[in-house]
């Protein structure tokens, strides 16, 4: 690729919710800040952006198309719809950035009405949710986004797990964050991340604002797209 025309960014953000009845769900503390920062940075750099957001309380960045979802299965469907190739707009121009904290499991059943305490068992039967990045990696190359960047939320040294996720999910880069480190991970305005690449290269970034991390990732995605 030689021209610098705008790319299409598909960014996921926030948590998913996996309901066991209309008033109870499994989820996690993601606020969407990291993903909204990536969407804002991509738009500011002149790219087309679709932001697929789990339940969060953030304003849609200007010029960004937002799709709201609740569960992991909703998010998978929205990602699949957003990455469909368009005429005159090859997949070499699409970058998928998955900052969302997708629930790996959901309750095996979701009741239509609120379960009464007396009806609830002490244990919950769970089933696996689909892995969105793995599913996208199984799409034939001509139809899947050329650039795929994932995040890895770890507790403790994040790079070895991130390297495994990079290989297993066929990614161009995994952005690893230790969510127990001060100023990093869920909710805060800053993040400390290490970029892990499939060839084993690692680049540790200092503690910086999520906006600065996002600008770095948008530049990285554009450079990766250029090399495809
Ligand atoms: O939203 P904030 O409050 O700003 O917090 C930001 C963050 C901590 C959520 C973010 O920086 C982060 O680490 N996001 C990824 C969290 C996560 O779910 O990591 P994981 O290691 O479980 O998943 C690895 C990758 O696979 C992620 O890109 C995830 O989106 C993706 N995944 C996970 C599960 C699944 N079923 N399908 C997926 O595609």
PDB file of N, CA, C and O in Angstrom, residues 24 114-122:
ATOM      1  N   UNK A  24     -30.006  -9.323  37.152  1.00  0.00           N
ATOM      2  CA  UNK A  24     -28.685  -9.785  37.611  1.00  0.00           C
ATOM      3  C   UNK A  24     -27.823 -10.172  36.421  1.00  0.00           C
ATOM      4  O   UNK A  24     -28.310 -10.809  35.489  1.00  0.00           O
ATOM      5  N   UNK A 114     -37.422 -12.126  37.147  1.00  0.00           N
ATOM      6  CA  UNK A 114     -36.453 -12.124  38.250  1.00  0.00           C
ATOM      7  C   UNK A 114     -36.565 -13.415  39.072  1.00  0.00           C
ATOM      8  O   UNK A 114     -37.664 -13.788  39.487  1.00  0.00           O
ATOM      9  N   UNK A 115     -35.442 -14.063  39.263  1.00  0.00           N
ATOM     10  CA  UNK A 115     -35.463 -15.307  40.054  1.00  0.00           C
ATOM     11  C   UNK A 115     -35.630 -14.960  41.532  1.00  0.00           C
ATOM     12  O   UNK A 115     -34.934 -14.071  42.026  1.00  0.00           O
ATOM     13  N   UNK A 116     -36.491 -15.685  42.206  1.00  0.00           N
ATOM     14  CA  UNK A 116     -36.658 -15.464  43.647  1.00  0.00           C
ATOM     15  C   UNK A 116     -35.483 -16.136  44.352  1.00  0.00           C
ATOM     16  O   UNK A 116     -34.971 -17.152  43.871  1.00  0.00           O
ATOM     17  N   UNK A 117     -35.089 -15.541  45.508  1.00  0.00           N
ATOM     18  CA  UNK A 117     -33.916 -16.099  46.203  1.00  0.00           C
ATOM     19  C   UNK A 117     -34.072 -17.583  46.460  1.00  0.00           C
ATOM     20  O   UNK A 117     -33.138 -18.364  46.299  1.00  0.00           O
ATOM     21  N   UNK A 118     -35.286 -17.987  46.866  1.00  0.00           N
ATOM     22  CA  UNK A 118     -35.532 -19.401  47.188  1.00  0.00           C
ATOM     23  C   UNK A 118     -35.361 -20.324  45.975  1.00  0.00           C
ATOM     24  O   UNK A 118     -35.126 -21.515  46.142  1.00  0.00           O
ATOM     25  N   UNK A 119     -35.496 -19.750  44.775  1.00  0.00           N
ATOM     26  CA  UNK A 119     -35.388 -20.596  43.571  1.00  0.00           C
ATOM     27  C   UNK A 119     -33.942 -20.715  43.078  1.00  0.00           C
ATOM     28  O   UNK A 119     -33.643 -21.494  42.189  1.00  0.00           O
ATOM     29  N   UNK A 120     -33.061 -19.864  43.663  1.00  0.00           N
ATOM     30  CA  UNK A 120     -31.689 -19.816  43.157  1.00  0.00           C
ATOM     31  C   UNK A 120     -30.841 -20.917  43.777  1.00  0.00           C
ATOM     32  O   UNK A 120     -30.832 -21.092  44.986  1.00  0.00           O
ATOM     33  N   UNK A 121     -30.101 -21.624  42.920  1.00  0.00           N
ATOM     34  CA  UNK A 121     -29.149 -22.601  43.437  1.00  0.00           C
ATOM     35  C   UNK A 121     -27.928 -21.842  43.961  1.00  0.00           C
ATOM     36  O   UNK A 121     -27.731 -20.682  43.622  1.00  0.00           O
ATOM     37  N   UNK A 122     -27.109 -22.494  44.791  1.00  0.00           N
ATOM     38  CA  UNK A 122     -25.910 -21.825  45.314  1.00  0.00           C
ATOM     39  C   UNK A 122     -24.789 -21.799  44.282  1.00  0.00           C
ATOM     40  O   UNK A 122     -23.797 -21.101  44.444  1.00  0.00           O
TER      41      UNK A 122
END
